[in-house]
PDB file of C-alpha atoms and ligand atoms in Angstrom:
ATOM      1  CA  MET A 823       0.203   0.409   0.124  1.00  0.00           C
ATOM      2  CA  SER A 824       2.539   2.457   0.973  1.00  0.00           C
ATOM      3  CA  PRO A 825       4.956   2.992  -1.770  1.00  0.00           C
ATOM      4  CA  SER A 826       1.427   3.590  -4.001  1.00  0.00           C
ATOM      5  CA  ILE A 827       1.280   6.768  -2.441  1.00  0.00           C
ATOM      6  CA  PRO A 828       4.144   8.579  -4.699  1.00  0.00           C
ATOM      7  CA  LEU A 829       2.374   6.766  -7.832  1.00  0.00           C
ATOM      8  CA  ASN A 830      -1.026   7.327  -6.940  1.00  0.00           C
ATOM      9  CA  ILE A 831      -0.374  10.696  -6.733  1.00  0.00           C
ATOM     10  CA  ALA A 832       1.815  10.835  -9.654  1.00  0.00           C
ATOM     11  CA  LYS A 833      -1.087   9.456 -11.836  1.00  0.00           C
ATOM     12  CA  LEU A 834      -3.599  12.086 -10.313  1.00  0.00           C
ATOM     13  CA  GLN A 835      -1.180  14.900 -11.674  1.00  0.00           C
ATOM     14  CA  GLN A 836      -0.894  13.354 -14.961  1.00  0.00           C
ATOM     15  CA  ARG A 837      -5.300  13.224 -15.234  1.00  0.00           C
ATOM     16  CA  ILE A 838      -5.756  16.529 -13.740  1.00  0.00           C
ATOM     17  CA  ALA A 839      -3.291  18.221 -16.348  1.00  0.00           C
ATOM     18  CA  GLU A 840      -5.264  15.697 -19.468  1.00  0.00           C
ATOM     19  CA  ALA A 841      -8.637  17.024 -17.979  1.00  0.00           C
ATOM     20  CA  GLU A 842      -7.312  20.568 -17.885  1.00  0.00           C
ATOM     21  CA  GLN A 843      -6.488  19.736 -22.232  1.00  0.00           C
ATOM     22  CA  LYS A 844      -9.720  18.242 -23.139  1.00  0.00           C
ATOM     23  CA  TYR A 845     -12.164  20.560 -21.668  1.00  0.00           C
ATOM     24  CA  GLN A 846      -9.406  23.969 -22.811  1.00  0.00           C
ATOM     25  CA  ARG A 847      -8.397  24.703 -18.930  1.00  0.00           C
ATOM     26  CA  LYS A 848      -5.502  26.676 -18.238  1.00  0.00           C
ATOM     27  CA  PRO A 849      -2.440  24.292 -17.362  1.00  0.00           C
ATOM     28  CA  GLY A 850      -2.450  24.260 -13.669  1.00  0.00           C
ATOM     29  CA  SER A 851      -5.684  25.649 -12.513  1.00  0.00           C
ATOM     30  CA  VAL A 852      -7.248  22.774 -10.526  1.00  0.00           C
ATOM     31  CA  GLN A 853      -5.708  22.172  -7.564  1.00  0.00           C
ATOM     32  CA  LEU A 854      -4.950  19.118  -6.180  1.00  0.00           C
ATOM     33  CA  MET A 855      -6.030  18.579  -2.527  1.00  0.00           C
ATOM     34  CA  ALA A 856      -5.226  15.260  -0.837  1.00  0.00           C
ATOM     35  CA  VAL A 857      -8.649  14.220   1.768  1.00  0.00           C
ATOM     36  CA  SER A 858      -6.637  11.897   4.496  1.00  0.00           C
ATOM     37  CA  LYS A 859      -9.577  11.169   6.730  1.00  0.00           C
ATOM     38  CA  THR A 860      -9.027   8.629   8.553  1.00  0.00           C
ATOM     39  CA  ARG A 861      -5.433   8.341   7.498  1.00  0.00           C
ATOM     40  CA  PRO A 862      -2.676   8.219   9.723  1.00  0.00           C
ATOM     41  CA  ALA A 863       0.481  11.083   9.829  1.00  0.00           C
ATOM     42  CA  ALA A 864       2.974   9.115   8.455  1.00  0.00           C
ATOM     43  CA  MET A 865       0.587   8.819   5.058  1.00  0.00           C
ATOM     44  CA  ILE A 866       0.021  12.035   4.867  1.00  0.00           C
ATOM     45  CA  ARG A 867       3.964  12.854   5.391  1.00  0.00           C
ATOM     46  CA  GLU A 868       4.440  10.553   2.438  1.00  0.00           C
ATOM     47  CA  ALA A 869       1.555  12.843  -0.150  1.00  0.00           C
ATOM     48  CA  ALA A 870       3.532  16.018   1.004  1.00  0.00           C
ATOM     49  CA  ALA A 871       6.948  14.421   0.001  1.00  0.00           C
ATOM     50  CA  ALA A 872       5.424  13.613  -3.403  1.00  0.00           C
ATOM     51  CA  GLY A 873       4.664  17.188  -3.907  1.00  0.00           C
ATOM     52  CA  VAL A 874       0.892  17.474  -2.051  1.00  0.00           C
ATOM     53  CA  THR A 875       0.482  21.139   0.305  1.00  0.00           C
ATOM     54  CA  GLU A 876      -3.062  21.191   0.363  1.00  0.00           C
ATOM     55  CA  VAL A 877      -4.811  18.804   3.384  1.00  0.00           C
ATOM     56  CA  GLY A 878      -8.504  18.017   3.940  1.00  0.00           C
ATOM     57  CA  GLU A 879     -10.205  16.505   7.291  1.00  0.00           C
ATOM     58  CA  ASN A 880     -13.208  16.410   8.230  1.00  0.00           C
ATOM     59  CA  TYR A 881     -12.905  15.388  12.006  1.00  0.00           C
ATOM     60  CA  LEU A 882     -11.216  18.167  13.702  1.00  0.00           C
ATOM     61  CA  GLN A 883      -9.802  15.954  17.271  1.00  0.00           C
ATOM     62  CA  GLU A 884      -7.940  13.774  14.238  1.00  0.00           C
ATOM     63  CA  ALA A 885      -7.198  16.381  12.247  1.00  0.00           C
ATOM     64  CA  LEU A 886      -5.283  18.659  15.297  1.00  0.00           C
ATOM     65  CA  ASP A 887      -3.566  15.562  16.003  1.00  0.00           C
ATOM     66  CA  LYS A 888      -2.028  15.234  12.903  1.00  0.00           C
ATOM     67  CA  GLN A 889      -0.781  18.632  12.848  1.00  0.00           C
ATOM     68  CA  GLN A 890       1.271  18.091  15.587  1.00  0.00           C
ATOM     69  CA  GLU A 891       3.024  15.458  14.165  1.00  0.00           C
ATOM     70  CA  LEU A 892       3.343  16.978  10.756  1.00  0.00           C
ATOM     71  CA  ALA A 893       4.568  20.956  12.162  1.00  0.00           C
ATOM     72  CA  ASP A 894       7.390  20.378  10.598  1.00  0.00           C
ATOM     73  CA  LEU A 895       6.153  20.649   7.207  1.00  0.00           C
ATOM     74  CA  LYS A 896       4.556  23.411   5.641  1.00  0.00           C
ATOM     75  CA  LEU A 897       0.591  22.638   4.442  1.00  0.00           C
ATOM     76  CA  ASN A 898      -2.576  24.474   3.952  1.00  0.00           C
ATOM     77  CA  TRP A 899      -5.295  22.269   6.034  1.00  0.00           C
ATOM     78  CA  HIS A 900      -8.641  22.445   5.097  1.00  0.00           C
ATOM     79  CA  PHE A 901     -11.648  21.977   6.982  1.00  0.00           C
ATOM     80  CA  ILE A 902     -13.958  20.171   4.700  1.00  0.00           C
ATOM     81  CA  GLY A 903     -16.371  18.289   7.325  1.00  0.00           C
ATOM     82  CA  PRO A 904     -19.363  19.145   9.317  1.00  0.00           C
ATOM     83  CA  ILE A 905     -19.115  22.545  12.387  1.00  0.00           C
ATOM     84  CA  GLN A 906     -21.080  22.000  14.976  1.00  0.00           C
ATOM     85  CA  SER A 907     -20.530  24.980  16.853  1.00  0.00           C
ATOM     86  CA  ASN A 908     -18.392  23.815  20.276  1.00  0.00           C
ATOM     87  CA  LYS A 909     -15.712  23.214  17.306  1.00  0.00           C
ATOM     88  CA  THR A 910     -15.432  26.762  15.846  1.00  0.00           C
ATOM     89  CA  ARG A 911     -12.164  27.871  17.652  1.00  0.00           C
ATOM     90  CA  ALA A 912     -10.362  25.069  17.790  1.00  0.00           C
ATOM     91  CA  ILE A 913     -11.175  25.506  13.738  1.00  0.00           C
ATOM     92  CA  ALA A 914     -10.927  28.867  13.677  1.00  0.00           C
ATOM     93  CA  GLU A 915      -7.159  28.830  15.254  1.00  0.00           C
ATOM     94  CA  HIS A 916      -5.576  25.527  13.226  1.00  0.00           C
ATOM     95  CA  PHE A 917      -7.161  25.946   9.836  1.00  0.00           C
ATOM     96  CA  ASP A 918      -6.148  27.989   6.540  1.00  0.00           C
ATOM     97  CA  TRP A 919      -9.523  26.874   4.792  1.00  0.00           C
ATOM     98  CA  VAL A 920     -13.162  25.780   5.874  1.00  0.00           C
ATOM     99  CA  HIS A 921     -14.639  24.563   3.031  1.00  0.00           C
ATOM    100  CA  SER A 922     -18.116  23.817   4.746  1.00  0.00           C
ATOM    101  CA  VAL A 923     -19.506  26.800   5.600  1.00  0.00           C
ATOM    102  CA  ASP A 924     -23.700  26.759   5.330  1.00  0.00           C
ATOM    103  CA  ARG A 925     -24.985  29.484   7.999  1.00  0.00           C
ATOM    104  CA  LEU A 926     -23.990  32.620   9.629  1.00  0.00           C
ATOM    105  CA  LYS A 927     -23.972  31.423  13.160  1.00  0.00           C
ATOM    106  CA  ILE A 928     -21.237  29.588  12.168  1.00  0.00           C
ATOM    107  CA  ALA A 929     -19.623  32.196  10.102  1.00  0.00           C
ATOM    108  CA  GLN A 930     -19.557  34.855  12.745  1.00  0.00           C
ATOM    109  CA  ARG A 931     -17.934  32.691  15.408  1.00  0.00           C
ATOM    110  CA  LEU A 932     -15.324  32.058  13.432  1.00  0.00           C
ATOM    111  CA  ASN A 933     -14.588  35.309  12.028  1.00  0.00           C
ATOM    112  CA  ASP A 934     -14.982  36.462  15.731  1.00  0.00           C
ATOM    113  CA  GLN A 935     -11.982  33.269  16.615  1.00  0.00           C
ATOM    114  CA  ARG A 936      -9.868  33.899  14.548  1.00  0.00           C
ATOM    115  CA  PRO A 937      -6.367  35.616  16.313  1.00  0.00           C
ATOM    116  CA  ALA A 938      -6.177  38.925  15.288  1.00  0.00           C
ATOM    117  CA  ALA A 939      -2.530  37.643  13.789  1.00  0.00           C
ATOM    118  CA  MET A 940      -3.150  35.039  11.189  1.00  0.00           C
ATOM    119  CA  ALA A 941      -4.547  35.858   8.001  1.00  0.00           C
ATOM    120  CA  PRO A 942      -8.610  36.275   7.222  1.00  0.00           C
ATOM    121  CA  LEU A 943      -9.350  32.314   7.622  1.00  0.00           C
ATOM    122  CA  ASN A 944     -10.448  31.533   4.265  1.00  0.00           C
ATOM    123  CA  ILE A 945     -14.341  30.249   3.591  1.00  0.00           C
ATOM    124  CA  CYS A 946     -15.844  28.417   0.566  1.00  0.00           C
ATOM    125  CA  LEU A 947     -20.154  28.410   1.339  1.00  0.00           C
ATOM    126  CA  GLN A 948     -21.269  24.888   1.178  1.00  0.00           C
ATOM    127  CA  VAL A 949     -23.820  23.971  -1.451  1.00  0.00           C
ATOM    128  CA  ASN A 950     -26.388  21.381  -1.284  1.00  0.00           C
ATOM    129  CA  ILE A 951     -26.351  21.497  -5.178  1.00  0.00           C
ATOM    130  CA  CYS A 952     -28.969  17.922  -5.403  1.00  0.00           C
ATOM    131  CA  ASP A 953     -30.912  19.094  -2.445  1.00  0.00           C
ATOM    132  CA  GLU A 954     -30.335  17.069  -0.518  1.00  0.00           C
ATOM    133  CA  PRO A 955     -32.087  16.116   2.589  1.00  0.00           C
ATOM    134  CA  SER A 956     -29.790  14.055   4.473  1.00  0.00           C
ATOM    135  CA  LYS A 957     -26.469  16.582   3.208  1.00  0.00           C
ATOM    136  CA  SER A 958     -25.376  19.766   5.012  1.00  0.00           C
ATOM    137  CA  GLY A 959     -24.957  22.634   2.493  1.00  0.00           C
ATOM    138  CA  LEU A 960     -27.445  25.601   1.881  1.00  0.00           C
ATOM    139  CA  GLY A 961     -29.466  26.447  -1.250  1.00  0.00           C
ATOM    140  CA  LEU A 962     -29.138  28.335  -4.070  1.00  0.00           C
ATOM    141  CA  THR A 963     -31.682  30.759  -3.702  1.00  0.00           C
ATOM    142  CA  GLN A 964     -30.246  31.063  -0.118  1.00  0.00           C
ATOM    143  CA  LEU A 965     -26.296  32.105  -1.450  1.00  0.00           C
ATOM    144  CA  GLU A 966     -26.812  35.698  -1.702  1.00  0.00           C
ATOM    145  CA  ASP A 967     -27.472  37.046   1.415  1.00  0.00           C
ATOM    146  CA  LEU A 968     -25.706  34.536   3.226  1.00  0.00           C
ATOM    147  CA  ALA A 969     -23.004  36.110   1.222  1.00  0.00           C
ATOM    148  CA  GLU A 970     -23.236  39.289   1.689  1.00  0.00           C
ATOM    149  CA  GLN A 971     -23.525  39.026   5.494  1.00  0.00           C
ATOM    150  CA  LEU A 972     -20.458  36.641   5.179  1.00  0.00           C
ATOM    151  CA  VAL A 973     -18.242  39.525   3.508  1.00  0.00           C
ATOM    152  CA  ALA A 974     -19.311  41.749   5.959  1.00  0.00           C
ATOM    153  CA  LEU A 975     -16.903  39.934   8.763  1.00  0.00           C
ATOM    154  CA  PRO A 976     -12.870  41.084   8.607  1.00  0.00           C
ATOM    155  CA  ASN A 977     -11.493  37.793   9.752  1.00  0.00           C
ATOM    156  CA  LEU A 978     -12.981  35.815   7.171  1.00  0.00           C
ATOM    157  CA  SER A 979     -12.628  35.878   3.211  1.00  0.00           C
ATOM    158  CA  LEU A 980     -14.606  35.200   0.885  1.00  0.00           C
ATOM    159  CA  ARG A 981     -13.265  32.885  -1.736  1.00  0.00           C
ATOM    160  CA  GLY A 982     -15.936  30.089  -3.399  1.00  0.00           C
ATOM    161  CA  LEU A 983     -18.403  27.881  -3.537  1.00  0.00           C
ATOM    162  CA  MET A 984     -18.188  24.057  -2.599  1.00  0.00           C
ATOM    163  CA  ALA A 985     -20.337  20.790  -2.686  1.00  0.00           C
ATOM    164  CA  ILE A 986     -20.760  17.143  -3.015  1.00  0.00           C
ATOM    165  CA  PRO A 987     -23.318  16.067  -5.469  1.00  0.00           C
ATOM    166  CA  ARG A 988     -24.916  13.218  -5.055  1.00  0.00           C
ATOM    167  CA  ALA A 989     -22.968  10.127  -6.025  1.00  0.00           C
ATOM    168  CA  THR A 990     -24.061   9.021  -9.537  1.00  0.00           C
ATOM    169  CA  ASP A 991     -21.354   7.433 -12.098  1.00  0.00           C
ATOM    170  CA  ASP A 992     -22.964   8.565 -14.908  1.00  0.00           C
ATOM    171  CA  ILE A 993     -20.758  11.790 -16.264  1.00  0.00           C
ATOM    172  CA  THR A 994     -23.044  13.465 -17.454  1.00  0.00           C
ATOM    173  CA  GLU A 995     -25.689  13.648 -14.137  1.00  0.00           C
ATOM    174  CA  GLN A 996     -22.485  15.169 -12.878  1.00  0.00           C
ATOM    175  CA  ARG A 997     -21.444  17.725 -14.561  1.00  0.00           C
ATOM    176  CA  ARG A 998     -24.764  18.402 -14.726  1.00  0.00           C
ATOM    177  CA  ALA A 999     -24.682  19.161 -10.888  1.00  0.00           C
ATOM    178  CA  PHE A1000     -21.189  20.981 -11.278  1.00  0.00           C
ATOM    179  CA  ALA A1001     -22.547  23.151 -14.477  1.00  0.00           C
ATOM    180  CA  LEU A1002     -25.220  24.206 -11.356  1.00  0.00           C
ATOM    181  CA  LEU A1003     -22.244  25.056  -8.894  1.00  0.00           C
ATOM    182  CA  SER A1004     -20.044  26.805 -11.896  1.00  0.00           C
ATOM    183  CA  LYS A1005     -23.318  29.079 -12.790  1.00  0.00           C
ATOM    184  CA  ALA A1006     -24.050  29.908  -9.214  1.00  0.00           C
ATOM    185  CA  LEU A1007     -20.011  31.332  -8.625  1.00  0.00           C
ATOM    186  CA  ASP A1008     -20.901  33.297 -12.058  1.00  0.00           C
ATOM    187  CA  GLN A1009     -23.790  34.880 -10.893  1.00  0.00           C
ATOM    188  CA  LEU A1010     -22.124  35.886  -7.369  1.00  0.00           C
ATOM    189  CA  GLN A1011     -18.671  36.865  -9.053  1.00  0.00           C
ATOM    190  CA  PRO A1012     -19.501  40.630 -10.502  1.00  0.00           C
ATOM    191  CA  LYS A1013     -20.690  41.504  -7.080  1.00  0.00           C
ATOM    192  CA  TYR A1014     -18.059  39.220  -4.786  1.00  0.00           C
ATOM    193  CA  PRO A1015     -14.946  39.602  -6.744  1.00  0.00           C
ATOM    194  CA  SER A1016     -12.810  37.853  -4.018  1.00  0.00           C
ATOM    195  CA  MET A1017     -14.764  34.714  -4.983  1.00  0.00           C
ATOM    196  CA  THR A1018     -12.873  32.644  -7.276  1.00  0.00           C
ATOM    197  CA  VAL A1019     -12.617  29.113  -5.298  1.00  0.00           C
ATOM    198  CA  LEU A1020     -14.662  26.239  -7.243  1.00  0.00           C
ATOM    199  CA  SER A1021     -13.751  23.466  -4.448  1.00  0.00           C
ATOM    200  CA  MET A1022     -15.690  20.032  -6.359  1.00  0.00           C
ATOM    201  CA  GLY A1023     -15.070  16.529  -7.613  1.00  0.00           C
ATOM    202  CA  MET A1024     -13.882  13.941  -5.879  1.00  0.00           C
ATOM    203  CA  SER A1025     -12.078  10.353  -7.120  1.00  0.00           C
ATOM    204  CA  LYS A1026     -15.245   9.254  -8.670  1.00  0.00           C
ATOM    205  CA  ASP A1027     -16.487  12.521 -10.360  1.00  0.00           C
ATOM    206  CA  MET A1028     -13.084  15.158 -10.654  1.00  0.00           C
ATOM    207  CA  ASP A1029     -13.218  14.246 -14.281  1.00  0.00           C
ATOM    208  CA  ALA A1030     -17.007  16.064 -14.493  1.00  0.00           C
ATOM    209  CA  ALA A1031     -15.747  18.362 -12.217  1.00  0.00           C
ATOM    210  CA  ILE A1032     -12.379  19.146 -13.575  1.00  0.00           C
ATOM    211  CA  ALA A1033     -14.609  19.872 -17.493  1.00  0.00           C
ATOM    212  CA  GLU A1034     -17.282  22.414 -15.017  1.00  0.00           C
ATOM    213  CA  GLY A1035     -14.879  24.511 -13.182  1.00  0.00           C
ATOM    214  CA  ALA A1036     -13.391  22.643 -10.536  1.00  0.00           C
ATOM    215  CA  SER A1037     -10.850  25.073  -9.270  1.00  0.00           C
ATOM    216  CA  ILE A1038      -9.895  22.656  -6.531  1.00  0.00           C
ATOM    217  CA  VAL A1039     -10.485  18.766  -6.163  1.00  0.00           C
ATOM    218  CA  ARG A1040     -10.734  16.799  -3.202  1.00  0.00           C
ATOM    219  CA  ILE A1041      -9.575  13.465  -3.385  1.00  0.00           C
ATOM    220  CA  GLY A1042      -9.286  10.666  -0.601  1.00  0.00           C
ATOM    221  CA  THR A1043     -10.056   7.310  -2.087  1.00  0.00           C
ATOM    222  CA  ASP A1044      -7.616   7.913  -5.361  1.00  0.00           C
ATOM    223  CA  ILE A1045      -4.406   8.863  -3.185  1.00  0.00           C
ATOM    224  CA  PHE A1046      -4.786   6.518  -0.691  1.00  0.00           C
ATOM    225  CA  GLY A1047      -7.109   3.766  -1.650  1.00  0.00           C
ATOM    226  CA  PRO A1048      -9.850   2.574  -0.401  1.00  0.00           C
ATOM    227  CA  ARG A1049     -11.041   3.507   3.676  1.00  0.00           C
ATOM    228  CA  GLN A1050     -11.918   0.831   6.314  1.00  0.00           C
TER     229      GLN A1050
HETATM  230  C1  PLP B2389     -14.269  12.055   1.890  1.00  0.00           C
HETATM  231  C2  PLP B2389     -14.579  13.563   0.932  1.00  0.00           C
HETATM  232  C3  PLP B2389     -13.697  13.614  -0.090  1.00  0.00           C
HETATM  233  C4  PLP B2389     -12.769  12.600  -0.420  1.00  0.00           C
HETATM  234  O1  PLP B2389     -13.578  11.884  -1.411  1.00  0.00           O
HETATM  235  P1  PLP B2389     -12.944  10.421  -2.156  1.00  0.00           P
HETATM  236  O2  PLP B2389     -13.629   9.606  -3.067  1.00  0.00           O
HETATM  237  O3  PLP B2389     -12.240   9.429  -1.395  1.00  0.00           O
HETATM  238  O4  PLP B2389     -11.841  10.797  -3.396  1.00  0.00           O
HETATM  239  C5  PLP B2389     -13.927  14.468  -0.814  1.00  0.00           C
HETATM  240  N1  PLP B2389     -14.504  15.683   0.095  1.00  0.00           N
HETATM  241  C6  PLP B2389     -15.129  15.493   1.147  1.00  0.00           C
HETATM  242  C7  PLP B2389     -16.267  16.280   1.522  1.00  0.00           C
HETATM  243  C8  PLP B2389     -15.307  14.665   1.447  1.00  0.00           C
HETATM  244  O5  PLP B2389     -15.620  13.970   2.562  1.00  0.00           O
END
């Protein structure tokens, strides 16, 4: 298993470059995030040695432990899981990005708890793009309101949108969902020019996401293997 992490990353970078070319995206415009929930710190270290700089984690305590073990590395940490109010302080203190903001209360707390000495916390709003009752995220019609309230918070930097569409193997379906997120960003862009990031695409739908404008893809399985 272990020796395959650098190889998997090299293959992914190749796949990303091919998709950029195939879908007329600018070369190098799609960033790779390694999603490392449930994986030991040693695996992240291997990924970092293979060129990964962006690391995504879903669970706070697990992430904090790994950050400590990897403090000697220069990594950007992205929080991508659901956020409970009692976790906002540690998230504000220990992450560079949060991709899963979907309500004002959480944004407000992150803003208030972001240490003054740190750069503003980068935020993506999570959209429930397929309207699934089981999933986090706000509806497309609620986006503008939250964006408006969020840009007023000085310790946050509103950077873009994130979504986890319904799982399907049909690339046409995958593209349809990602296109909705992409269109939503286009509509917000004139009023909120700092919003340039589309956080979309996982191991099974990465190519569709790149086709529709992803700027950062969040990949776990295709880097580290299947989760237990
Ligand atoms: C687990 C997870 C991923 C990575 O999923 P894979 O299918 O393993 O690539 C991406 N984004 C989020 C929000 C996740 O929770």
